[in-house]
N, CA, C and O of each residue as an XYZ file, in Angstrom:
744
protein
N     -23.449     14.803     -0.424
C     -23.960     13.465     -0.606
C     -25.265     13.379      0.184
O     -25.178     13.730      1.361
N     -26.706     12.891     -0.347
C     -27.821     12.676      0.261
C     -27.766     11.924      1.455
O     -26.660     11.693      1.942
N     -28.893     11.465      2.054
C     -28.800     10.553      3.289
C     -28.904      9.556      2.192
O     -27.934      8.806      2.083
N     -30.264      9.338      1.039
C     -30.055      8.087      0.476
C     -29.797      7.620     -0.350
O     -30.318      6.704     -0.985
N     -28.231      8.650     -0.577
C     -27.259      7.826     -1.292
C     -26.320      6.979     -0.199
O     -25.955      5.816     -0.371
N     -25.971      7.901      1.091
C     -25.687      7.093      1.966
C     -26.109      6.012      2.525
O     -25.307      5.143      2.867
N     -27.308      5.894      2.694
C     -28.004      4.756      3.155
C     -28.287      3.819      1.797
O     -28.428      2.734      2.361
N     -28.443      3.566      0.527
C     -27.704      3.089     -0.179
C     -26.157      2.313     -0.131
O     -25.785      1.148     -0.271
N     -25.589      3.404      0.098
C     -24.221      2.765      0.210
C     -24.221      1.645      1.147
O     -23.868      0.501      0.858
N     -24.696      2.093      2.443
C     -24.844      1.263      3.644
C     -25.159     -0.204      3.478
O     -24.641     -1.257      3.849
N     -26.260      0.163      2.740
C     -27.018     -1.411      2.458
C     -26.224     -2.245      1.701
O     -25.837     -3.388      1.946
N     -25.992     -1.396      0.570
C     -25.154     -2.737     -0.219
C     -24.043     -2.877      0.161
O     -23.487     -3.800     -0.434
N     -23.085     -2.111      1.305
C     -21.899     -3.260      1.656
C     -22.079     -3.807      2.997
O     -21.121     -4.201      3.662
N     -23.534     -3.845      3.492
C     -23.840     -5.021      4.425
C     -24.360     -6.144      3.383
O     -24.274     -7.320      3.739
N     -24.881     -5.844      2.150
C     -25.357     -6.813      1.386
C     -24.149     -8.054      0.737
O     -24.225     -9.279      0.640
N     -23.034     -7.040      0.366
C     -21.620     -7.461     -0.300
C     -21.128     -8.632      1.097
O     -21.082     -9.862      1.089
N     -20.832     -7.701      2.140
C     -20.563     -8.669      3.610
C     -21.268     -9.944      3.438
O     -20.739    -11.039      3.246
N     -22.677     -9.649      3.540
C     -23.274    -11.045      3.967
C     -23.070    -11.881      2.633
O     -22.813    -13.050      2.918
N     -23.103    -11.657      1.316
C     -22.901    -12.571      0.606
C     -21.286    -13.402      1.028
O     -21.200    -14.579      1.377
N     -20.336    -12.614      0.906
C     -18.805    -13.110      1.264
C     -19.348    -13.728      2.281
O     -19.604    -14.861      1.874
N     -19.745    -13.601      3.630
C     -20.279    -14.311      4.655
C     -20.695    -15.875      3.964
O     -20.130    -16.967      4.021
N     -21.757    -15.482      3.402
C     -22.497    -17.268      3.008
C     -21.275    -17.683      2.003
O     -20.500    -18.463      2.557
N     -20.927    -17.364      0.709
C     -19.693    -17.958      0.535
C     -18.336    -18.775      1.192
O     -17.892    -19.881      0.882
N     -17.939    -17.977      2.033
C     -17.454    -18.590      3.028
C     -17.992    -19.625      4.092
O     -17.389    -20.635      4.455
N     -18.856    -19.328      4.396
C     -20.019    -20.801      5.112
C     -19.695    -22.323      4.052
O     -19.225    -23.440      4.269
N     -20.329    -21.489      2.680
C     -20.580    -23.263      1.901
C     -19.103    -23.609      1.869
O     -18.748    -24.757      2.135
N     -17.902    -22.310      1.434
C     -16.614    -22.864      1.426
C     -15.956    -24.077      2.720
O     -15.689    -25.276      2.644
N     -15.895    -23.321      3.577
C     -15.621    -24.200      5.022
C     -16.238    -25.421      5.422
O     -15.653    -26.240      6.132
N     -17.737    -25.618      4.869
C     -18.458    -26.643      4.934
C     -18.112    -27.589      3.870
O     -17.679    -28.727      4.053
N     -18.284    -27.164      3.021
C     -17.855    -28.039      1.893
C     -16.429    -28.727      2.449
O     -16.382    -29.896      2.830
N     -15.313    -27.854      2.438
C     -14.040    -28.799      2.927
C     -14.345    -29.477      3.857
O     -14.053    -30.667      3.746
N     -15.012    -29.051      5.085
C     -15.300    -30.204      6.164
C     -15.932    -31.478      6.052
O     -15.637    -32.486      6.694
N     -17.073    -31.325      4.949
C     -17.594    -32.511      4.586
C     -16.667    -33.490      3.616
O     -16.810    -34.713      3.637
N     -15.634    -32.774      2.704
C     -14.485    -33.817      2.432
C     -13.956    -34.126      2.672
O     -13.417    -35.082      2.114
N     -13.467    -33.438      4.115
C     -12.399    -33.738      5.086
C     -12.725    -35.169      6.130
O     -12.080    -36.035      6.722
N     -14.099    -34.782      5.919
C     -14.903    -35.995      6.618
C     -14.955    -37.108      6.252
O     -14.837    -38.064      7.018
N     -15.147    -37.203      4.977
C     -15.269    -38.162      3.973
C     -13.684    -38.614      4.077
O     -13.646    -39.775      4.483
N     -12.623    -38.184      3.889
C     -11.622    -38.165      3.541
C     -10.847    -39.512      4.484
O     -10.272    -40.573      4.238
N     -11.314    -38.572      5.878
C     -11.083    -39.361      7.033
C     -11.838    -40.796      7.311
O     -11.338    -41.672      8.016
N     -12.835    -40.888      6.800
C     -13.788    -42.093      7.103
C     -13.456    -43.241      6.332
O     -13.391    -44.421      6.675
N     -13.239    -42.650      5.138
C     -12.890    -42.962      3.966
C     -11.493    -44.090      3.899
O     -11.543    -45.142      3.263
N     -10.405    -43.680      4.602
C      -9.397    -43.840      4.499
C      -9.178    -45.270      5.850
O      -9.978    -46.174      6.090
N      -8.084    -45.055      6.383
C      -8.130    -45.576      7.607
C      -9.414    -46.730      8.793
O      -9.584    -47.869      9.228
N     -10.119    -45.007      8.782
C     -11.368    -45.639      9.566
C     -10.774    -45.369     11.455
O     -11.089    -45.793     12.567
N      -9.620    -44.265     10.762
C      -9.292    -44.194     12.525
C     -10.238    -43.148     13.065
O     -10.532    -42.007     12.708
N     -10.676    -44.077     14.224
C     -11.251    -42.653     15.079
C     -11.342    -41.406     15.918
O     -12.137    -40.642     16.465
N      -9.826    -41.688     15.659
C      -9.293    -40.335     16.281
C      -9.353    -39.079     15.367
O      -9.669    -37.897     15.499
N      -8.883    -39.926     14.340
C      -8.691    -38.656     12.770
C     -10.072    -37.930     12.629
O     -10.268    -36.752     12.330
N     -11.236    -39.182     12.992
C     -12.426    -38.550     12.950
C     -13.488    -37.524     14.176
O     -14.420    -36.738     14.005
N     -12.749    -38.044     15.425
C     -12.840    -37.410     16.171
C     -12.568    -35.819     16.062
O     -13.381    -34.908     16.215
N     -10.761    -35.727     15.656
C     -10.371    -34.320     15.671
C     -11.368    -33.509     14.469
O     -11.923    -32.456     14.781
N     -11.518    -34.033     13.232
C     -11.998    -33.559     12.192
C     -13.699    -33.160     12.515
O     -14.288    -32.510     11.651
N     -14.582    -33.648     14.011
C     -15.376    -33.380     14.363
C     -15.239    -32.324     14.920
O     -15.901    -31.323     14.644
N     -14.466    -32.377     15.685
C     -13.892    -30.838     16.883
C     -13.616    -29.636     15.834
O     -13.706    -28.417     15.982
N     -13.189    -30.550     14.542
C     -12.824    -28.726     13.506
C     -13.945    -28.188     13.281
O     -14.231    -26.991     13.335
N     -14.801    -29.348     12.944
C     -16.206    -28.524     12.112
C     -17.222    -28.165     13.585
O     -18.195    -27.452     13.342
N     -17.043    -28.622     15.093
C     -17.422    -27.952     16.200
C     -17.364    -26.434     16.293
O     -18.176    -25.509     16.333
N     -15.581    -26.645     16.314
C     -14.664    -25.394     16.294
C     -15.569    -24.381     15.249
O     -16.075    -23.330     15.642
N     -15.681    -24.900     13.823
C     -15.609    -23.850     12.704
C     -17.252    -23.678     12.969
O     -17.686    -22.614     12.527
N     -17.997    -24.329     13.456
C     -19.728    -24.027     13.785
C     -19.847    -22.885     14.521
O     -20.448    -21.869     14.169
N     -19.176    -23.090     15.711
C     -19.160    -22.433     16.989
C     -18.994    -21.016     16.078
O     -19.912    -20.270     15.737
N     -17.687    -20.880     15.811
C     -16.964    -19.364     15.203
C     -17.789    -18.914     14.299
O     -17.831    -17.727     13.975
N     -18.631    -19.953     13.735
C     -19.389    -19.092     12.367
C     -20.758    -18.597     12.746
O     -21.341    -17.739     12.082
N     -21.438    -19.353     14.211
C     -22.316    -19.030     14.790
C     -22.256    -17.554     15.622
O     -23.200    -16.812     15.894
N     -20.720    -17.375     15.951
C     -20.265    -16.289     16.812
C     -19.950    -14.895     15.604
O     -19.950    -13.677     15.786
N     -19.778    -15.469     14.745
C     -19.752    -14.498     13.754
C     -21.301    -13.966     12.980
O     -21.742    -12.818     13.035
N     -21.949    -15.142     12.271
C     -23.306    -14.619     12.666
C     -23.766    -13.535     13.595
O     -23.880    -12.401     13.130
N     -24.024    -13.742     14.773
C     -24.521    -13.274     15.554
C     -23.841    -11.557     16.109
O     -24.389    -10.719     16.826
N     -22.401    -11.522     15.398
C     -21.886    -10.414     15.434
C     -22.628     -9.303     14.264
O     -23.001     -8.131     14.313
N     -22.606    -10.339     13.254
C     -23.331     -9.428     11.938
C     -24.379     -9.160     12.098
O     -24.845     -8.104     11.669
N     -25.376    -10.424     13.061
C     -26.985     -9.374     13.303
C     -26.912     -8.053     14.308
O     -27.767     -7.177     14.176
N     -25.748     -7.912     15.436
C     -25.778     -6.816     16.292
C     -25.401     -5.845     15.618
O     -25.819     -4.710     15.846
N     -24.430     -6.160     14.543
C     -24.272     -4.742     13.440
C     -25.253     -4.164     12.783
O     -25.551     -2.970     12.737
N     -25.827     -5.238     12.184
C     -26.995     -5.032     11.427
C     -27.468     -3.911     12.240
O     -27.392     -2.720     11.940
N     -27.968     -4.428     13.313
C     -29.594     -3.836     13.918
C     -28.555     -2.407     14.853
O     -29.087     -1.672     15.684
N     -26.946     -2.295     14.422
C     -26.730     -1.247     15.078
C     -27.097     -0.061     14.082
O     -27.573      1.059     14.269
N     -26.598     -0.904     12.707
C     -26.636      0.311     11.669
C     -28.092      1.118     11.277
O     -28.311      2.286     10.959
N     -29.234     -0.407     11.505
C     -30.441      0.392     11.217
C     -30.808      1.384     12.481
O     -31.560      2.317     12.196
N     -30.408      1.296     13.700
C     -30.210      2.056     14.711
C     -30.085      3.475     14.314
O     -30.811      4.406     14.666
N     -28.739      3.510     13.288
C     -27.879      4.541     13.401
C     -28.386      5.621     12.284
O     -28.204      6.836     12.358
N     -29.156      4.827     11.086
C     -30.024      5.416     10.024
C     -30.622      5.704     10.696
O     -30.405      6.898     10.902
N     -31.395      5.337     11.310
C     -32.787      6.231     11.957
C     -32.286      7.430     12.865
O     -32.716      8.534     12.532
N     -31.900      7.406     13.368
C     -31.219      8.524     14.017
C     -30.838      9.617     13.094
O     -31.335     10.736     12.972
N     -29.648      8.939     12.342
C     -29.532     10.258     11.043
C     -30.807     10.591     10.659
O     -31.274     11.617     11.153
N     -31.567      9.872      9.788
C     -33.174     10.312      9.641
C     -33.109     11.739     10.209
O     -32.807     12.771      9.611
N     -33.521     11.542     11.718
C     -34.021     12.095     12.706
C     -33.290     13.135     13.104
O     -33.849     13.903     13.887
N     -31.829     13.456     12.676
C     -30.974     14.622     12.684
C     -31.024     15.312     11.368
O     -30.574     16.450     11.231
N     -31.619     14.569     10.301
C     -31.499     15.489      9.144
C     -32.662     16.124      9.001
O     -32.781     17.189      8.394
N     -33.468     15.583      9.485
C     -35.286     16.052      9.559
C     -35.061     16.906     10.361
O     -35.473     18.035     10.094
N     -34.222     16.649     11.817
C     -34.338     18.337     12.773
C     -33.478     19.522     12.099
O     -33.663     20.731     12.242
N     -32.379     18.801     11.242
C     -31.903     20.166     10.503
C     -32.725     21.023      9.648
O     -32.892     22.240      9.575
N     -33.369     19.602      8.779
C     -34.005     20.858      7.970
C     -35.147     21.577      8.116
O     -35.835     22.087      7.232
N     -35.319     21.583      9.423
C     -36.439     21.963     10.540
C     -35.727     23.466     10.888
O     -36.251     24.567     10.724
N     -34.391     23.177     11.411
C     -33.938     24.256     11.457
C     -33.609     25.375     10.431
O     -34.034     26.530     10.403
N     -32.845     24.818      9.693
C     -32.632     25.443      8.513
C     -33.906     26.052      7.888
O     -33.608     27.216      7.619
N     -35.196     25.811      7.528
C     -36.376     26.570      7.356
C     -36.965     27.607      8.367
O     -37.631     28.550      7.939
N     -36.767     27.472      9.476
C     -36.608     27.706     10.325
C     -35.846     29.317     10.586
O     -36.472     30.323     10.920
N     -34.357     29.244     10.338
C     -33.660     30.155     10.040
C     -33.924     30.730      9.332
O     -33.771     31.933      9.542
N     -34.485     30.317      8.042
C     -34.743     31.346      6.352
C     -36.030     32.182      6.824
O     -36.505     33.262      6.473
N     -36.287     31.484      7.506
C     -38.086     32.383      7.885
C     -37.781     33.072      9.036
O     -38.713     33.724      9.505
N     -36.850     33.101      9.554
C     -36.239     34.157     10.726
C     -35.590     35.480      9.756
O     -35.856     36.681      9.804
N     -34.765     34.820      8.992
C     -33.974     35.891      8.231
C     -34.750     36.777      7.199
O     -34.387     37.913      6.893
N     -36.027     36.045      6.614
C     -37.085     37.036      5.640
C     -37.320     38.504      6.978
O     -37.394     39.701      6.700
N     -37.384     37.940      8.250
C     -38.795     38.711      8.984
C     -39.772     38.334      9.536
O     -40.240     37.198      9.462
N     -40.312     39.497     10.326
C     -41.652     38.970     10.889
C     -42.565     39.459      9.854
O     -43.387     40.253     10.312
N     -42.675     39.228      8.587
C     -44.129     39.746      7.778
C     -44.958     38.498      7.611
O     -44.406     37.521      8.119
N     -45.823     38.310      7.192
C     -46.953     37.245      7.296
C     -46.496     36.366      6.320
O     -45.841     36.989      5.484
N     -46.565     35.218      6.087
C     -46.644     34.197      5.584
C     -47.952     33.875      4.777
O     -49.058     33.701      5.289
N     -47.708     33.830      3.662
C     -49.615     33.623      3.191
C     -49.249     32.450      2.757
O     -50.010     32.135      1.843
N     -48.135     31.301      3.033
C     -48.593     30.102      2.638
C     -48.939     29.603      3.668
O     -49.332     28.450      3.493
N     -48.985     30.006      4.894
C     -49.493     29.374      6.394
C     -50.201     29.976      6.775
O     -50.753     29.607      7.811
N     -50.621     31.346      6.107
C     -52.156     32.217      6.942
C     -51.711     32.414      8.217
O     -52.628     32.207      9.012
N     -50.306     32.845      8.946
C     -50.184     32.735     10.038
C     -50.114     34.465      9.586
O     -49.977     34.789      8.406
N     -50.232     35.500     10.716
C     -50.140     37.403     10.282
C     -48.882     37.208     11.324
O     -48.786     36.255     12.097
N     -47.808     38.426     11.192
C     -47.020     38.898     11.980
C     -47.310     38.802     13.608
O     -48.401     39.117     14.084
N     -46.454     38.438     14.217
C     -46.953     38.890     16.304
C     -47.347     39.861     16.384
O     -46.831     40.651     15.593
N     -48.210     40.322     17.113
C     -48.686     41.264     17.093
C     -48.175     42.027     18.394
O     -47.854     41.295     19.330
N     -48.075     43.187     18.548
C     -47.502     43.881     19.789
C     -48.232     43.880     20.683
O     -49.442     43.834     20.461
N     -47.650     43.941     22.213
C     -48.575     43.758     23.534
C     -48.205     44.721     24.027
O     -46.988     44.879     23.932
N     -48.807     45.573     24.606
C     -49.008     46.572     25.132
C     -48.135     46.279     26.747
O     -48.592     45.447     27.532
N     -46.535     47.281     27.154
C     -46.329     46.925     28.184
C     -47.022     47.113     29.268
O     -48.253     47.102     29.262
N     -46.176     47.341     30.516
C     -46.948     46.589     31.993
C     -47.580     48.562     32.042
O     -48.545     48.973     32.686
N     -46.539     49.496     31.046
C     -47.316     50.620     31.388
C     -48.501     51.256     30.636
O     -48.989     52.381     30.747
N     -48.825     50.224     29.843
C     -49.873     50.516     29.081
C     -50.033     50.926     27.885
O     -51.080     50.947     27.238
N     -48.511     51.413     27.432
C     -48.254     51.775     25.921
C     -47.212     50.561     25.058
O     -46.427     49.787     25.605
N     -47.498     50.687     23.526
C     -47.200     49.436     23.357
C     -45.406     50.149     22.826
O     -45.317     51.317     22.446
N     -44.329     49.350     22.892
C     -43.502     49.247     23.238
C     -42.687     48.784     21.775
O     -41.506     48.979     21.487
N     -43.756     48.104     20.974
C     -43.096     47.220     20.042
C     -42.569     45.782     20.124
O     -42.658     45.280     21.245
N     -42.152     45.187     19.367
C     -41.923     43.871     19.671
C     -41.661     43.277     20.584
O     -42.863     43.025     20.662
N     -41.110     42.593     21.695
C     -40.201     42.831     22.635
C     -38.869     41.696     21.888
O     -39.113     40.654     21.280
N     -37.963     42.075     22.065
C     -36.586     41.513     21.264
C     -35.807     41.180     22.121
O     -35.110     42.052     22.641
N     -35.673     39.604     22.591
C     -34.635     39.518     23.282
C     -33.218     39.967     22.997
O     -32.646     39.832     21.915
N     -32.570     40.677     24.409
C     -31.105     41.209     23.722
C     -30.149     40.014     23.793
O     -30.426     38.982     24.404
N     -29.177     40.189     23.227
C     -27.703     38.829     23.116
C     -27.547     37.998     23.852
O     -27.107     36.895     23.529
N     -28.030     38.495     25.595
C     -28.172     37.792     26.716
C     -29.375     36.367     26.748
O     -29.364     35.189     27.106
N     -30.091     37.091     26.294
C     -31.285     36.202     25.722
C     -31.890     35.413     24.620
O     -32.915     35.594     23.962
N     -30.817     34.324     24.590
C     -31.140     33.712     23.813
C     -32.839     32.791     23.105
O     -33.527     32.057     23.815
N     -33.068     33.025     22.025
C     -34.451     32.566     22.108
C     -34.119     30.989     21.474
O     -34.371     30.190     22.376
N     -33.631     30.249     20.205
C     -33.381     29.248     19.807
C     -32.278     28.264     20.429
O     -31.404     28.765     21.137
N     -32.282     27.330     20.269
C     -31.373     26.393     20.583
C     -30.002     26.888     19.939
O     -29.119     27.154     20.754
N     -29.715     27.039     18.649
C     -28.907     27.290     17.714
C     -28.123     28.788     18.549
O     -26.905     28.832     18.724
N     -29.037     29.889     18.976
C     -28.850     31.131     19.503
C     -28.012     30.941     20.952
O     -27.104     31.668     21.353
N     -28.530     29.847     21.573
C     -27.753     29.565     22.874
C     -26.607     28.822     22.407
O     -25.595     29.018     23.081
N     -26.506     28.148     21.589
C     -24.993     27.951     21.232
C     -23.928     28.330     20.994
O     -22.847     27.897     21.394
N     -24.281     29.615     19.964
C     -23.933     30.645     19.724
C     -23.415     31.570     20.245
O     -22.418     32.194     19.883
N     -24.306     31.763     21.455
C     -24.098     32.528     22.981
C     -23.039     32.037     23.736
O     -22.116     32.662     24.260
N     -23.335     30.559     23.729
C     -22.541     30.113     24.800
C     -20.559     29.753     24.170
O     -19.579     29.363     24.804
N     -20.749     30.140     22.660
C     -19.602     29.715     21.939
C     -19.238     31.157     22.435
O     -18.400     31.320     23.323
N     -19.780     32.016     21.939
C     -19.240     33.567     22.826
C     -18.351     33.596     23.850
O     -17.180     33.938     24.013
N     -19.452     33.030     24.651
C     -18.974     33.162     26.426
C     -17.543     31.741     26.642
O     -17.396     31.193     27.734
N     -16.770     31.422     25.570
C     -15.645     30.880     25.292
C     -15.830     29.016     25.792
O     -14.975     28.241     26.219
N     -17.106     28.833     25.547
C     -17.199     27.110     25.889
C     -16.866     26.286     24.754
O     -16.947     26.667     23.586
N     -16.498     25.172     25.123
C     -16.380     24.174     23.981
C     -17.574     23.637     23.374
O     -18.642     23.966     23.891
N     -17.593     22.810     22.292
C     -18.357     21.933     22.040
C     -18.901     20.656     22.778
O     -20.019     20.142     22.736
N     -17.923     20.353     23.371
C     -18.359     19.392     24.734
C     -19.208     19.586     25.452
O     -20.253     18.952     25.599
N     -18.635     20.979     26.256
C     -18.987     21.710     27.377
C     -20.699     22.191     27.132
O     -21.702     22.079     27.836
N     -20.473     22.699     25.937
C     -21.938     22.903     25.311
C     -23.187     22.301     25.394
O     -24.304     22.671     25.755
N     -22.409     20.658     24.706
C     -23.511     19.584     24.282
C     -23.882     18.737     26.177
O     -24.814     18.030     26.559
N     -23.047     19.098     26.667
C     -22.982     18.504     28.066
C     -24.318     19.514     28.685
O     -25.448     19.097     28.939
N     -23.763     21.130     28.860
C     -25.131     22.296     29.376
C     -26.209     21.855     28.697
O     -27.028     21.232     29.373
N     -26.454     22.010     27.485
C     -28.102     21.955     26.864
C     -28.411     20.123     26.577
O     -29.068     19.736     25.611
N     -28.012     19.506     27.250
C     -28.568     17.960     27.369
C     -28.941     17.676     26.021
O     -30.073     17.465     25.586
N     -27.468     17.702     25.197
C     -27.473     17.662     23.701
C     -26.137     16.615     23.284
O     -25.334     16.407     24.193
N     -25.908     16.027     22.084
C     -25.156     15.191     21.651
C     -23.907     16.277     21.049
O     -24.314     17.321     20.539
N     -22.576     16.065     21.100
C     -21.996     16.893     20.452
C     -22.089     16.957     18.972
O     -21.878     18.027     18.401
N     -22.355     16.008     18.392
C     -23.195     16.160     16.627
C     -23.901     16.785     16.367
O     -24.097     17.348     15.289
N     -24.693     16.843     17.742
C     -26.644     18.510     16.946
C     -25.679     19.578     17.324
O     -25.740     20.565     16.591
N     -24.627     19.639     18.479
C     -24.238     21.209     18.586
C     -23.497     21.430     17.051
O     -23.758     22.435     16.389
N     -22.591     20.430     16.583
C     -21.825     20.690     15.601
C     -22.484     21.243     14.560
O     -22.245     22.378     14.148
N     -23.314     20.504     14.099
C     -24.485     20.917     13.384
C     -25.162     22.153     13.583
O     -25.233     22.798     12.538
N     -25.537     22.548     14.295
C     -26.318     23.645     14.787
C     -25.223     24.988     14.190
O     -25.411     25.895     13.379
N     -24.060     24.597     15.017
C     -22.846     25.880     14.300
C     -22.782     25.833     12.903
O     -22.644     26.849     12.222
N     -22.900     24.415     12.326
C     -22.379     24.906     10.750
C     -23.548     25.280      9.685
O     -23.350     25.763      8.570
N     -24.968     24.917     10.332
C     -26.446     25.946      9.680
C     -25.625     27.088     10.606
O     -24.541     26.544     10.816
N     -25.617     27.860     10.990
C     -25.558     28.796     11.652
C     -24.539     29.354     10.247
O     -24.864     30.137      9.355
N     -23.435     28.744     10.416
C     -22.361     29.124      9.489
C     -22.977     29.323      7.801
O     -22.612     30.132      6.948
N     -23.997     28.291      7.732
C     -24.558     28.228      6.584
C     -25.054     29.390      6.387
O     -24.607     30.078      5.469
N     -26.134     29.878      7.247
C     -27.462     31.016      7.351
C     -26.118     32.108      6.700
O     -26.027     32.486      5.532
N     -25.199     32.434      7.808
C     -24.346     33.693      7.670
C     -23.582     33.501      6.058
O     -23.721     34.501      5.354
N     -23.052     32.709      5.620
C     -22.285     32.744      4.300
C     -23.918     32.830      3.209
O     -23.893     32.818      1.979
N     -24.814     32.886      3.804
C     -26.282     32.964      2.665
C     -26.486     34.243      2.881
O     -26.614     34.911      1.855
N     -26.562     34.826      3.921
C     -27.030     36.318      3.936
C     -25.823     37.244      3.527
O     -25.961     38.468      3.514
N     -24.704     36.665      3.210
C     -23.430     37.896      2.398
C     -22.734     38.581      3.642
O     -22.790     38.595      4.871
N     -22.003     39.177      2.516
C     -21.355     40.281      3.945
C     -22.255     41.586      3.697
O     -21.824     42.295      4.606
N     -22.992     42.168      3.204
C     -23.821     43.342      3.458
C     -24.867     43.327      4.606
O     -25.609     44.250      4.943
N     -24.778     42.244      5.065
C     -25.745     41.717      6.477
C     -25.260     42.583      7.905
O     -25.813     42.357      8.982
């Protein structure tokens, strides 16, 4: 499912809510104003009209308190889209990311960027790439990886690299992705 089919979805059953919301407003109002009438109408006692003030107090108050619950949702959910946004944009950051790890280091001619080029070590001959070993993790995704090795949780994880446990989760299942794309002849 896309983000914006999800965010779709989102909208229209805050849209569905708030309509039932105002429905219910004119409903409750409406009876109060006949109830009002009803009472004034009748008798002329002022007590009847008193209490029947305190309902529609009562039912103001609650509908004001309810309001004001639906705008903190509101502005939690657009909160919470943007964020997804912002986790699906770093995935597929990663995920390109990965595919251009897994081609190789050969040049890219849609970015004009050439291969790294080798540096000559501290003894003067060049050495070749230098490749961090297993210990050395170079990506975020790679230290996860590492650290899922070295028998940590997902907690424990997202707690070390000052991460949410959702990007680690994420991070493992591109990871999982990359590996079920490259086959088992890998």
């Amino acid at each position: 499912m896309s983000f914006a089919v999800f965010q779709g979805i989102l909208d229209g059953t805050l849209l569905i809510f708030l309509a039932v919301l105002l429905a219910y407003v004119r409903v409750v109002r409406g009876q109060l104003r006949r109830l009002t009438r009803e009472k004034t109408a009748s008798s002329g006692v002022r007590e009847e009209t008193g209490e029947g003030m305190a309902l529609f107090r009562e039912s103001r108050e609650a509908l004001e308190k309810t309001i004001r619950e639906m705008d903190a949702l509101s502005r939690e959910a657009a909160g919470r889209t943007d964020r997804l946004k912002l986790l699906l944009h770093d995935a597929q950051q990663w995920l390109e990311d990965l595919e251009r790890r897994e081609k190789g280091p050969t040049s890219d001619p849609a970015s004009g960027t050439p291969p790294p080029e080798q540096k000559p070590s501290a003894s003067g001959q060049s050495s070749g790439p230098h490749r961090p070993s297993r210990s050395e993790p170079r990506t975020d995704i790679e230290k996860v990886l590492y650290l899922m090795e070295q028998g940590k949780t997902v907690p424990e994880i997202a707690q070390s690299m000052g991460r949410g446990e959702g990007e680690i989760e994420l991070m493992l299942g591109l990871s999982r992705l990359s590996d079920s794309r490259s086959g088992p002849g890998r």
